[in-house]
mmCIF file of C-alpha atoms in Angstrom:
data_model
loop_
_atom_site.group_PDB
_atom_site.id
_atom_site.type_symbol
_atom_site.label_atom_id
_atom_site.label_comp_id
_atom_site.label_asym_id
_atom_site.label_seq_id
_atom_site.Cartn_x
_atom_site.Cartn_y
_atom_site.Cartn_z
ATOM 1 C CA MET A 1 -1.369 12.297 4.481
ATOM 2 C CA LYS A 2 0.523 9.276 5.382
ATOM 3 C CA ILE A 3 -1.514 6.072 6.620
ATOM 4 C CA LEU A 4 0.161 2.933 7.672
ATOM 5 C CA ILE A 5 -2.438 -0.184 6.991
ATOM 6 C CA THR A 6 -2.327 -3.481 8.488
ATOM 7 C CA GLY A 7 -4.543 -5.900 6.291
ATOM 8 C CA GLY A 8 -4.417 -3.588 3.277
ATOM 9 C CA THR A 9 -4.786 -6.778 1.103
ATOM 10 C CA GLY A 10 -7.476 -8.248 2.809
ATOM 11 C CA LEU A 11 -11.455 -8.106 1.931
ATOM 12 C CA ILE A 12 -11.952 -4.903 2.994
ATOM 13 C CA GLY A 13 -8.315 -3.375 2.827
ATOM 14 C CA LYS A 14 -8.252 -3.553 -0.637
ATOM 15 C CA GLU A 15 -11.454 -1.434 -1.319
ATOM 16 C CA LEU A 16 -10.612 0.927 1.179
ATOM 17 C CA ALA A 17 -7.093 1.609 -0.492
ATOM 18 C CA LYS A 18 -9.394 2.575 -3.831
ATOM 19 C CA LEU A 19 -10.577 5.341 -1.629
ATOM 20 C CA ILE A 20 -7.727 6.865 -0.031
ATOM 21 C CA MET A 21 -5.222 5.923 -2.925
ATOM 22 C CA THR A 22 -4.371 9.645 -3.106
ATOM 23 C CA HIS A 23 -2.915 9.678 0.195
ATOM 24 C CA GLU A 24 0.686 8.311 1.086
ATOM 25 C CA LEU A 25 -0.224 4.775 2.158
ATOM 26 C CA VAL A 26 2.374 2.293 3.624
ATOM 27 C CA VAL A 27 0.942 -1.380 3.488
ATOM 28 C CA LEU A 28 2.267 -3.902 6.141
ATOM 29 C CA THR A 29 2.593 -7.209 4.303
ATOM 30 C CA ARG A 30 4.284 -10.310 4.770
ATOM 31 C CA ASN A 31 4.361 -10.475 1.132
ATOM 32 C CA PRO A 32 4.905 -7.368 -0.676
ATOM 33 C CA TYR A 33 5.370 -8.706 -4.219
ATOM 34 C CA ARG A 34 2.162 -10.028 -3.899
ATOM 35 C CA ALA A 35 0.694 -7.176 -2.249
ATOM 36 C CA ARG A 36 1.761 -4.954 -5.126
ATOM 37 C CA GLN A 37 -0.256 -7.332 -7.811
ATOM 38 C CA GLN A 38 -3.265 -7.026 -5.682
ATOM 39 C CA LEU A 39 -2.760 -3.195 -5.180
ATOM 40 C CA SER A 40 -1.543 -2.530 -8.779
ATOM 41 C CA TYR A 41 -4.107 0.463 -9.084
ATOM 42 C CA ILE A 42 -2.261 2.271 -6.850
ATOM 43 C CA ASN A 43 0.382 4.722 -8.154
ATOM 44 C CA HIS A 44 3.774 3.237 -7.107
ATOM 45 C CA ASP A 45 4.714 7.057 -6.091
ATOM 46 C CA LYS A 46 2.052 6.566 -3.383
ATOM 47 C CA LEU A 47 2.567 3.145 -2.140
ATOM 48 C CA LYS A 48 5.068 1.558 -0.056
ATOM 49 C CA PHE A 49 5.762 -1.695 1.945
ATOM 50 C CA ILE A 50 6.824 -2.981 5.284
ATOM 51 C CA GLN A 51 7.038 -6.761 6.368
ATOM 52 C CA THR A 52 7.524 -5.936 9.871
ATOM 53 C CA LEU A 53 7.238 -3.186 12.540
ATOM 54 C CA ASP A 54 10.283 -4.468 14.338
ATOM 55 C CA GLY A 55 12.621 -2.257 12.859
ATOM 56 C CA LEU A 56 10.245 0.555 13.939
ATOM 57 C CA ASN A 57 11.156 2.630 17.186
ATOM 58 C CA ASP A 58 7.921 5.066 17.036
ATOM 59 C CA LEU A 59 5.472 6.253 14.540
ATOM 60 C CA ASN A 60 6.318 10.236 14.356
ATOM 61 C CA SER A 61 6.002 10.083 10.231
ATOM 62 C CA TYR A 62 2.848 8.652 10.123
ATOM 63 C CA ASP A 63 -0.786 11.110 10.375
ATOM 64 C CA ALA A 64 -2.700 7.986 10.756
ATOM 65 C CA VAL A 65 -2.877 4.036 11.357
ATOM 66 C CA ILE A 66 -5.752 2.013 10.081
ATOM 67 C CA ASN A 67 -5.090 -1.789 11.755
ATOM 68 C CA LEU A 68 -7.686 -4.251 9.983
ATOM 69 C CA ALA A 69 -5.036 -7.322 10.357
ATOM 70 C CA GLY A 70 -6.597 -10.399 11.575
ATOM 71 C CA GLU A 71 -7.105 -14.160 11.065
ATOM 72 C CA PRO A 72 -10.349 -14.459 9.277
ATOM 73 C CA ILE A 73 -12.707 -16.145 12.412
ATOM 74 C CA ALA A 74 -15.344 -18.259 10.103
ATOM 75 C CA ASP A 75 -12.757 -19.911 7.808
ATOM 76 C CA LYS A 76 -11.843 -23.156 10.381
ATOM 77 C CA ARG A 77 -13.396 -24.987 13.276
ATOM 78 C CA TRP A 78 -12.428 -23.417 16.572
ATOM 79 C CA THR A 79 -10.315 -25.720 17.936
ATOM 80 C CA LYS A 80 -8.105 -24.377 20.719
ATOM 81 C CA LYS A 81 -5.231 -24.256 18.370
ATOM 82 C CA GLN A 82 -7.339 -22.076 15.979
ATOM 83 C CA LYS A 83 -8.734 -19.743 18.621
ATOM 84 C CA GLN A 84 -5.126 -18.956 19.732
ATOM 85 C CA VAL A 85 -4.493 -17.737 15.596
ATOM 86 C CA ILE A 86 -7.638 -15.682 16.205
ATOM 87 C CA CYS A 87 -6.586 -14.161 19.332
ATOM 88 C CA ASP A 88 -2.783 -13.757 18.422
ATOM 89 C CA SER A 89 -3.434 -12.413 14.883
ATOM 90 C CA ARG A 90 -5.429 -9.470 16.063
ATOM 91 C CA TRP A 91 -3.803 -8.705 19.949
ATOM 92 C CA THR A 92 -0.207 -9.267 18.929
ATOM 93 C CA ILE A 93 -0.112 -6.774 16.118
ATOM 94 C CA THR A 94 -2.674 -4.437 17.962
ATOM 95 C CA GLN A 95 -0.206 -4.165 20.645
ATOM 96 C CA LYS A 96 2.705 -3.596 18.914
ATOM 97 C CA LEU A 97 1.097 -0.415 17.003
ATOM 98 C CA THR A 98 -0.154 0.517 20.431
ATOM 99 C CA ASN A 99 3.326 0.598 21.732
ATOM 100 C CA LEU A 100 4.737 2.612 18.895
ATOM 101 C CA ILE A 101 2.356 5.287 19.143
ATOM 102 C CA LYS A 102 2.845 5.788 22.896
ATOM 103 C CA GLN A 103 6.565 5.979 22.035
ATOM 104 C CA SER A 104 6.078 8.631 19.424
ATOM 105 C CA GLN A 105 6.639 12.278 20.246
ATOM 106 C CA THR A 106 4.539 13.697 17.409
ATOM 107 C CA PRO A 107 2.153 10.316 17.093
ATOM 108 C CA PRO A 108 -0.413 9.984 14.880
ATOM 109 C CA LYS A 109 -3.847 12.012 14.946
ATOM 110 C CA VAL A 110 -5.424 8.925 14.530
ATOM 111 C CA PHE A 111 -5.644 5.385 15.249
ATOM 112 C CA ILE A 112 -8.456 3.458 13.556
ATOM 113 C CA SER A 113 -8.527 -0.394 14.636
ATOM 114 C CA GLY A 114 -11.194 -3.191 14.065
ATOM 115 C CA SER A 115 -13.499 -5.230 16.186
ATOM 116 C CA ALA A 116 -16.640 -6.477 15.299
ATOM 117 C CA VAL A 117 -20.491 -6.842 16.727
ATOM 118 C CA GLY A 118 -19.422 -10.272 18.121
ATOM 119 C CA TYR A 119 -18.155 -7.898 21.108
ATOM 120 C CA TYR A 120 -21.697 -7.738 22.351
ATOM 121 C CA GLY A 121 -22.686 -11.699 22.248
ATOM 122 C CA ASN A 122 -25.808 -13.147 21.834
ATOM 123 C CA HIS A 123 -28.988 -11.102 22.189
ATOM 124 C CA SER A 124 -32.714 -11.727 21.758
ATOM 125 C CA VAL A 125 -33.507 -8.398 22.970
ATOM 126 C CA GLY A 126 -34.052 -7.067 19.107
ATOM 127 C CA THR A 127 -31.988 -4.103 18.206
ATOM 128 C CA PHE A 128 -29.534 -1.927 20.087
ATOM 129 C CA ASN A 129 -26.661 0.213 19.725
ATOM 130 C CA GLU A 130 -23.322 0.862 21.184
ATOM 131 C CA LEU A 131 -24.742 2.603 24.428
ATOM 132 C CA ASN A 132 -26.128 -0.375 25.380
ATOM 133 C CA ASP A 133 -23.653 -2.287 27.455
ATOM 134 C CA LEU A 134 -24.407 -5.904 26.386
ATOM 135 C CA HIS A 135 -21.910 -8.559 26.167
ATOM 136 C CA ASN A 136 -21.481 -12.205 27.576
ATOM 137 C CA ASP A 137 -19.512 -14.982 27.466
ATOM 138 C CA ARG A 138 -19.084 -15.925 24.272
ATOM 139 C CA PHE A 139 -15.794 -16.763 22.731
ATOM 140 C CA SER A 140 -16.643 -13.580 20.099
ATOM 141 C CA HIS A 141 -16.874 -11.354 22.726
ATOM 142 C CA TYR A 142 -13.925 -12.082 24.720
ATOM 143 C CA VAL A 143 -11.479 -11.581 21.350
ATOM 144 C CA CYS A 144 -13.086 -8.360 20.721
ATOM 145 C CA ALA A 145 -13.141 -7.151 24.117
ATOM 146 C CA ASN A 146 -9.431 -7.295 24.903
ATOM 147 C CA TRP A 147 -8.718 -6.220 21.025
ATOM 148 C CA GLU A 148 -10.841 -3.069 22.052
ATOM 149 C CA LYS A 149 -9.004 -2.739 24.974
ATOM 150 C CA ILE A 150 -5.191 -2.859 23.602
ATOM 151 C CA ALA A 151 -6.153 -0.507 21.255
ATOM 152 C CA LEU A 152 -8.205 2.294 23.376
ATOM 153 C CA SER A 153 -4.737 2.368 25.415
ATOM 154 C CA ALA A 154 -3.201 3.978 22.360
ATOM 155 C CA GLN A 155 -6.006 7.205 23.237
ATOM 156 C CA SER A 156 -4.304 10.320 24.464
ATOM 157 C CA GLU A 157 -4.729 14.160 23.703
ATOM 158 C CA ASN A 158 -2.689 13.470 20.634
ATOM 159 C CA THR A 159 -4.041 10.168 19.384
ATOM 160 C CA ARG A 160 -7.977 9.893 19.126
ATOM 161 C CA VAL A 161 -8.772 6.097 18.928
ATOM 162 C CA VAL A 162 -11.795 4.863 16.751
ATOM 163 C CA ILE A 163 -12.980 1.234 17.047
ATOM 164 C CA LEU A 164 -14.712 -0.470 14.174
ATOM 165 C CA ARG A 165 -17.236 -2.489 15.324
ATOM 166 C CA THR A 166 -17.808 -4.789 11.971
ATOM 167 C CA GLY A 167 -21.249 -6.347 10.725
ATOM 168 C CA VAL A 168 -21.355 -8.684 8.158
ATOM 169 C CA VAL A 169 -19.517 -7.300 5.183
ATOM 170 C CA LEU A 170 -21.226 -7.749 2.012
ATOM 171 C CA SER A 171 -19.426 -8.271 -1.248
ATOM 172 C CA THR A 172 -19.090 -10.178 -4.079
ATOM 173 C CA HIS A 173 -15.359 -10.656 -4.094
ATOM 174 C CA GLY A 174 -15.056 -12.754 -1.017
ATOM 175 C CA GLY A 175 -16.659 -13.238 2.680
ATOM 176 C CA ALA A 176 -20.061 -14.335 3.707
ATOM 177 C CA LEU A 177 -21.946 -13.411 0.671
ATOM 178 C CA THR A 178 -19.442 -15.523 -2.028
ATOM 179 C CA LYS A 179 -19.926 -18.322 0.239
ATOM 180 C CA MET A 180 -23.666 -18.228 0.200
ATOM 181 C CA LEU A 181 -24.092 -17.759 -3.763
ATOM 182 C CA LEU A 182 -23.467 -21.037 -4.904
ATOM 183 C CA PRO A 183 -26.073 -23.054 -2.688
ATOM 184 C CA TYR A 184 -28.711 -20.561 -3.371
ATOM 185 C CA LYS A 185 -27.926 -20.005 -7.026
ATOM 186 C CA LEU A 186 -28.594 -24.125 -6.779
ATOM 187 C CA GLY A 187 -31.939 -23.866 -4.983
ATOM 188 C CA LEU A 188 -30.302 -25.286 -1.882
ATOM 189 C CA GLY A 189 -30.575 -21.858 0.180
ATOM 190 C CA GLY A 190 -32.520 -21.666 3.244
ATOM 191 C CA THR A 191 -33.358 -20.108 6.901
ATOM 192 C CA ILE A 192 -30.809 -21.332 9.815
ATOM 193 C CA GLY A 193 -32.363 -22.357 12.998
ATOM 194 C CA ASN A 194 -35.838 -20.621 13.796
ATOM 195 C CA GLY A 195 -34.259 -17.609 11.482
ATOM 196 C CA LYS A 196 -35.562 -15.180 13.872
ATOM 197 C CA GLN A 197 -31.582 -14.093 14.885
ATOM 198 C CA TYR A 198 -30.740 -10.900 13.950
ATOM 199 C CA LEU A 199 -27.779 -10.066 11.197
ATOM 200 C CA PRO A 200 -26.299 -7.349 11.121
ATOM 201 C CA TRP A 201 -24.964 -6.577 7.601
ATOM 202 C CA ILE A 202 -23.359 -3.745 5.645
ATOM 203 C CA HIS A 203 -22.710 -3.106 2.172
ATOM 204 C CA MET A 204 -18.618 -3.050 1.255
ATOM 205 C CA VAL A 205 -19.395 0.127 -0.210
ATOM 206 C CA ASP A 206 -20.728 1.982 2.844
ATOM 207 C CA MET A 207 -18.156 -0.144 5.209
ATOM 208 C CA VAL A 208 -15.198 1.800 3.403
ATOM 209 C CA ARG A 209 -16.628 4.681 3.112
ATOM 210 C CA ALA A 210 -17.422 4.835 7.063
ATOM 211 C CA ILE A 211 -14.014 4.189 7.467
ATOM 212 C CA VAL A 212 -12.802 7.159 5.481
ATOM 213 C CA TYR A 213 -15.394 9.477 7.288
ATOM 214 C CA LEU A 214 -14.370 8.448 10.735
ATOM 215 C CA LEU A 215 -10.642 8.916 9.380
ATOM 216 C CA GLU A 216 -11.599 12.400 8.674
ATOM 217 C CA SER A 217 -13.832 13.257 11.152
ATOM 218 C CA PRO A 218 -11.868 14.961 14.020
ATOM 219 C CA GLN A 219 -14.597 14.740 16.490
ATOM 220 C CA ALA A 220 -14.892 10.702 16.139
ATOM 221 C CA HIS A 221 -13.437 8.524 18.841
ATOM 222 C CA GLY A 222 -14.620 5.553 20.510
ATOM 223 C CA ALA A 223 -16.307 2.423 19.440
ATOM 224 C CA PHE A 224 -18.821 2.703 16.293
ATOM 225 C CA ASN A 225 -20.866 -0.074 14.958
ATOM 226 C CA LEU A 226 -20.337 -0.199 11.236
ATOM 227 C CA THR A 227 -23.764 -2.239 10.253
ATOM 228 C CA ALA A 228 -26.354 -0.695 8.475
ATOM 229 C CA PRO A 229 -29.456 1.027 10.040
ATOM 230 C CA HIS A 230 -31.806 -1.540 9.555
ATOM 231 C CA PRO A 231 -30.668 -5.296 10.651
ATOM 232 C CA THR A 232 -32.560 -8.027 9.307
ATOM 233 C CA THR A 233 -33.499 -11.193 10.666
ATOM 234 C CA ASN A 234 -31.657 -14.383 9.305
ATOM 235 C CA LYS A 235 -35.325 -15.733 7.908
ATOM 236 C CA GLU A 236 -35.901 -12.872 5.638
ATOM 237 C CA PHE A 237 -32.139 -11.894 4.637
ATOM 238 C CA SER A 238 -32.555 -15.640 3.193
ATOM 239 C CA ARG A 239 -35.626 -14.796 1.683
ATOM 240 C CA THR A 240 -34.403 -11.673 0.159
ATOM 241 C CA LEU A 241 -31.639 -13.530 -1.372
ATOM 242 C CA ALA A 242 -33.488 -16.399 -3.015
ATOM 243 C CA ARG A 243 -35.864 -13.771 -4.663
ATOM 244 C CA CYS A 244 -32.936 -11.507 -6.163
ATOM 245 C CA LEU A 245 -31.733 -14.958 -7.601
ATOM 246 C CA SER A 246 -35.421 -16.076 -8.440
ATOM 247 C CA ARG A 247 -34.579 -19.525 -6.853
ATOM 248 C CA PRO A 248 -37.284 -21.667 -4.474
ATOM 249 C CA HIS A 249 -36.613 -20.787 -0.549
ATOM 250 C CA LEU A 250 -37.957 -24.005 0.978
ATOM 251 C CA LEU A 251 -35.207 -25.757 2.948
ATOM 252 C CA PHE A 252 -33.457 -24.844 6.096
ATOM 253 C CA THR A 253 -31.033 -26.106 8.096
ATOM 254 C CA PRO A 254 -31.950 -27.009 11.786
ATOM 255 C CA LYS A 255 -29.827 -25.631 14.632
ATOM 256 C CA TRP A 256 -28.730 -28.987 15.900
ATOM 257 C CA LEU A 257 -26.953 -29.723 12.474
ATOM 258 C CA ILE A 258 -25.086 -26.234 12.261
ATOM 259 C CA LYS A 259 -23.717 -26.880 15.964
ATOM 260 C CA LEU A 260 -22.807 -30.673 14.947
ATOM 261 C CA LEU A 261 -20.986 -29.181 11.648
ATOM 262 C CA MET A 262 -19.360 -26.372 13.303
ATOM 263 C CA GLY A 263 -18.958 -27.137 16.941
ATOM 264 C CA GLU A 264 -18.787 -23.762 18.991
ATOM 265 C CA SER A 265 -18.093 -21.467 15.836
ATOM 266 C CA SER A 266 -21.807 -22.034 15.276
ATOM 267 C CA GLU A 267 -22.641 -19.001 17.319
ATOM 268 C CA LEU A 268 -21.620 -16.569 14.390
ATOM 269 C CA LEU A 269 -24.657 -18.133 12.357
ATOM 270 C CA LEU A 270 -26.990 -18.738 15.713
ATOM 271 C CA ASP A 271 -26.480 -15.830 17.711
ATOM 272 C CA SER A 272 -28.772 -12.698 17.550
ATOM 273 C CA LEU A 273 -26.882 -9.271 16.712
ATOM 274 C CA GLY A 274 -29.584 -6.248 15.714
ATOM 275 C CA ALA A 275 -26.784 -3.907 15.984
ATOM 276 C CA LYS A 276 -27.590 -0.334 14.541
ATOM 277 C CA PRO A 277 -25.185 2.232 13.811
ATOM 278 C CA LYS A 278 -26.444 5.308 16.412
ATOM 279 C CA ARG A 279 -22.970 7.095 16.840
ATOM 280 C CA LEU A 280 -22.305 6.881 13.177
ATOM 281 C CA HIS A 281 -25.685 8.053 12.498
ATOM 282 C CA ASP A 282 -25.364 11.028 15.602
ATOM 283 C CA LEU A 283 -22.036 11.980 13.857
ATOM 284 C CA GLY A 284 -23.709 12.653 10.281
ATOM 285 C CA PHE A 285 -22.796 9.799 8.413
ATOM 286 C CA GLN A 286 -25.515 9.171 5.209
ATOM 287 C CA PHE A 287 -25.545 5.539 4.033
ATOM 288 C CA HIS A 288 -26.417 4.356 0.605
ATOM 289 C CA PHE A 289 -27.519 1.204 1.160
ATOM 290 C CA THR A 290 -30.057 0.929 4.378
ATOM 291 C CA ARG A 291 -32.062 -1.883 3.572
ATOM 292 C CA ILE A 292 -31.192 -5.402 2.739
ATOM 293 C CA GLU A 293 -32.823 -5.832 -0.922
ATOM 294 C CA PRO A 294 -31.567 -3.037 -2.346
ATOM 295 C CA ALA A 295 -28.268 -3.761 -1.231
ATOM 296 C CA LEU A 296 -28.073 -6.929 -2.494
ATOM 297 C CA ARG A 297 -29.784 -6.512 -6.325
ATOM 298 C CA ASN A 298 -26.639 -3.777 -6.229
ATOM 299 C CA LEU A 299 -24.010 -6.932 -5.548
ATOM 300 C CA LEU A 300 -25.463 -8.924 -7.672
ATOM 301 C CA HIS A 301 -26.009 -5.920 -10.275
ATOM 302 C CA LEU A 302 -29.666 -6.312 -10.369
ATOM 303 C CA ASN A 303 -31.704 -3.405 -12.079
ATOM 304 C CA HIS A 304 -35.240 -4.867 -11.529
#
């Protein structure tokens, strides 16, 4: 299979590449030299790089496209300028890929494109799944809704489109967990706000396994929640991480302080998103990590 990947050197992309490196991979990257170093474990014969899509008229030679590109949403305060960067980094490349698929006589059989559970907005209804039509006027919904709309326009009888509504991906090589580890190891970790908000998490191993499963399942199309079957509250996640690290869990960060420090992007920490992976489950996917404590113990290499 010949697969075009965007975001191939990102946190998820690098792990995904390990599972699909027997295929012919073409990675879109601004810096092929650095990308080659980051993906050095892949046989040179199986790996090519392109720096732009502008020279392509179609995607006739590709069997699949996996679109994981996008500016990290939580790394900077959401100024007006940063919001535009977040949108453009997702929408522009997705639109280019969609156009190329539509211009192809023999288009890729599958287009897998990123999104996030932020699509649903803040909900205090407890848990929900892809069949619940939940959304609101949050910025994260605005970003994801248009991102998905662009990707889904590539759907045809020749190309199935799969949308990845991703939760918080847990990894020790980057992302949210990596940022939390130092304060928790210092005994400074604690609950955020009232701690009742749901955190939709997924272990990196299950994240990339699920993408491959969707890639290889001809009947899979539409939006899928890439979250573990048992979302946890912020308080339970915080307590569990402290317990795994044998550290106290005494502190908490009030809601007003989070809002003061982060501004509008505080919704990433304060919104409740109890998203469950109903469609993945119905498709037959088996998670390796369904509950938070075994997932954290695995990531932190704890056997007891």
